[in-house]
Amino acid sequence: QGSNFQTDPTLPEVTQNFFTVFAVFFPAVTGIMAGANLSGDLDDPSRSLPKGTLTAIAVTFVSYIALLWFVGLTCYDCVGPYCPEIATPEWAKTAEANGTLPQGGLLYNKLIMKNVSFWAPLVYIGVFAATLSSALASLVGAPRILQSVAHDKLFPWSCFNYFAKGVGAGNEPYR
């Protein structure tokens, strides 16, 4: 029995490659960078950063693999009386024209997680919270990176030195 990987028959013009799959995985690991952006607040960054980053990568990897197995073991590929053995783009065009396109399963339900979750609104809340936390991490991290780059005088232009100033005990970015 070989693999049964298929492209999305409802979107035959979209082909998947390394970069489209990477685009799905990339947001999951950008949160790890939020910890590195706040490295100035650590007592021992040379010890804490590798330990924290590798732990975050391991936890992310384990949770993604667990989710993969959970969804793979609890969901069908296709649900309904019109499921084909192999879904080709030609079949999808005919099924869409006839109104016999399946409405469920891993291939046809883009929000399958709400069907297998304990409480469906939690999926939407989680997506919103993840988006909001990524945006806030960028808003907090970017000024600190600019301040560090300016403080270390990494750019030859002196206009960047203006951003090196910090205030308070934590040397928070000021400008």
Coordinates of C-alpha atoms in Angstrom, one line a residue:
Q1 CA 0.0 0.0 0.0
G2 CA 1.6 3.2 -1.2
S3 CA 1.0 6.8 0.0
N4 CA -2.3 8.4 -0.9
F5 CA -1.2 12.0 -0.9
Q6 CA -3.3 14.2 -3.1
T7 CA -3.5 17.8 -4.1
D8 CA -6.6 19.8 -3.1
P9 CA -9.1 18.8 -5.9
T10 CA -11.1 22.0 -5.3
L11 CA -8.1 24.2 -6.2
P12 CA -6.4 22.4 -9.1
E13 CA -4.5 25.5 -10.1
V14 CA -2.6 25.6 -6.8
T15 CA 0.4 23.3 -6.6
Q16 CA 2.2 22.7 -3.4
N17 CA 6.0 22.8 -3.1
F18 CA 8.5 23.3 -0.3
F19 CA 7.8 27.0 0.1
T20 CA 4.0 26.7 0.4
V21 CA 4.3 24.1 3.0
F22 CA 7.0 26.1 4.8
A23 CA 4.6 29.1 4.8
V24 CA 2.2 27.0 6.9
F25 CA 4.9 25.9 9.4
F26 CA 6.8 29.3 9.6
P27 CA 4.4 31.1 11.8
A28 CA 4.6 28.3 14.4
V29 CA 8.3 28.9 14.9
T30 CA 8.4 32.7 14.7
G31 CA 7.1 32.8 18.3
I32 CA 10.4 31.3 19.3
M33 CA 12.1 34.4 18.0
A34 CA 10.1 36.5 20.5
G35 CA 12.1 35.0 23.3
A36 CA 15.4 35.8 21.5
N37 CA 14.2 39.4 21.0
L38 CA 13.9 39.9 24.7
S39 CA 17.4 38.5 25.5
G40 CA 18.5 41.8 27.0
D41 CA 16.3 41.1 30.0
L42 CA 18.0 37.8 30.8
D43 CA 20.6 37.5 33.6
D44 CA 22.8 35.0 31.6
P45 CA 21.8 35.2 27.9
S46 CA 24.6 32.9 26.7
R47 CA 23.2 30.1 28.8
S48 CA 19.5 30.9 28.8
L49 CA 19.0 31.6 25.1
P50 CA 20.2 28.2 23.7
K51 CA 18.4 26.4 26.4
G52 CA 15.1 28.3 26.0
T53 CA 15.3 28.2 22.2
L54 CA 16.0 24.5 22.0
T55 CA 13.2 23.8 24.5
A56 CA 10.8 25.9 22.5
I57 CA 11.7 24.0 19.3
A58 CA 11.3 20.7 21.0
V59 CA 7.9 21.6 22.5
T60 CA 6.7 22.9 19.2
F61 CA 7.9 19.8 17.3
V62 CA 6.3 17.4 19.8
S63 CA 3.0 19.3 19.8
Y64 CA 2.9 19.4 16.0
I65 CA 3.6 15.7 15.7
A66 CA 1.0 14.9 18.4
L67 CA -1.6 17.1 16.5
L68 CA -0.7 15.3 13.3
W69 CA -1.3 11.9 14.8
F70 CA -4.5 13.0 16.6
V71 CA -6.1 14.4 13.4
G72 CA -4.8 11.6 11.3
L73 CA -6.3 9.0 13.7
T74 CA -9.7 10.7 14.3
C75 CA -10.6 12.1 10.8
Y76 CA -11.5 10.6 7.5
D77 CA -10.0 11.8 4.2
C78 CA -13.5 12.3 2.8
V79 CA -17.0 12.2 4.2
G80 CA -20.1 11.7 2.2
P81 CA -21.6 9.5 -0.6
Y82 CA -19.7 11.2 -3.4
C83 CA -16.1 10.4 -2.3
P84 CA -13.9 9.2 -5.1
E85 CA -11.1 6.7 -4.7
I86 CA -8.6 9.3 -6.1
A87 CA -9.7 12.9 -6.3
T88 CA -8.4 14.4 -9.6
P89 CA -8.9 18.0 -10.8
E90 CA -11.1 16.7 -13.6
W91 CA -13.3 14.8 -11.1
A92 CA -13.5 18.0 -8.9
K93 CA -14.7 20.1 -11.9
T94 CA -17.4 17.6 -12.7
A95 CA -18.5 17.1 -9.1
E96 CA -18.6 20.9 -8.6
A97 CA -20.8 21.3 -11.7
N98 CA -23.1 18.5 -10.6
G99 CA -23.3 19.7 -6.9
T100 CA -21.8 16.4 -5.7
L101 CA -18.6 17.8 -4.2
P102 CA -18.1 16.3 -0.7
Q103 CA -18.3 18.7 2.2
G104 CA -16.3 17.0 4.9
G105 CA -13.1 15.2 5.8
L106 CA -9.5 16.2 5.7
L107 CA -9.5 17.0 2.0
Y108 CA -12.6 19.2 1.9
N109 CA -13.0 20.7 5.3
K110 CA -10.5 23.5 5.8
L111 CA -11.5 24.0 9.5
I112 CA -11.6 20.3 10.5
M113 CA -10.2 21.2 13.9
K114 CA -13.4 22.8 15.0
N115 CA -15.2 19.5 14.3
V116 CA -12.8 17.5 16.5
S117 CA -12.3 20.0 19.3
F118 CA -14.2 19.9 22.6
W119 CA -15.6 23.4 22.0
A120 CA -15.6 24.8 18.4
P121 CA -15.3 28.5 19.3
L122 CA -12.0 27.7 21.1
V123 CA -10.4 27.1 17.7
Y124 CA -11.3 30.6 16.5
I125 CA -10.3 32.1 19.9
G126 CA -6.9 30.3 19.6
V127 CA -6.3 31.5 16.0
F128 CA -7.1 35.1 17.1
A129 CA -4.9 34.8 20.2
A130 CA -2.0 33.4 18.3
T131 CA -2.2 36.2 15.7
L132 CA -2.5 38.9 18.4
S133 CA 0.4 37.5 20.4
S134 CA 2.6 37.4 17.3
A135 CA 1.8 41.0 16.5
L136 CA 2.5 42.1 20.1
A137 CA 5.8 40.2 20.2
S138 CA 6.8 42.1 17.0
L139 CA 5.8 45.4 18.5
V140 CA 7.8 44.7 21.6
G141 CA 10.8 43.1 20.0
A142 CA 11.5 45.4 17.0
P143 CA 12.3 48.5 19.1
R144 CA 14.7 46.5 21.3
I145 CA 16.5 45.1 18.3
L146 CA 16.8 48.6 16.8
Q147 CA 18.1 49.9 20.1
S148 CA 20.7 47.1 20.3
V149 CA 21.8 47.6 16.8
A150 CA 22.1 51.4 17.3
H151 CA 23.9 50.9 20.7
D152 CA 26.5 48.6 19.1
K153 CA 27.0 51.0 16.2
L154 CA 26.6 48.2 13.6
F155 CA 25.6 50.6 10.9
P156 CA 28.1 53.2 9.6
W157 CA 25.5 55.9 9.6
S158 CA 25.5 58.0 12.7
C159 CA 21.8 58.8 12.4
F160 CA 21.0 55.4 13.8
N161 CA 22.8 56.2 17.1
Y162 CA 19.8 58.4 18.0
F163 CA 17.9 55.2 18.7
A164 CA 20.5 53.8 21.2
K165 CA 19.0 55.7 24.2
G166 CA 17.1 53.8 26.8
V167 CA 15.3 54.8 30.0
G168 CA 14.8 53.2 33.4
A169 CA 16.5 50.4 35.2
G170 CA 15.6 48.0 32.3
N171 CA 17.0 50.4 29.7
E172 CA 13.7 50.3 27.8
P173 CA 13.8 51.7 24.3
Y174 CA 12.9 55.4 24.4
R175 CA 13.1 56.7 20.8

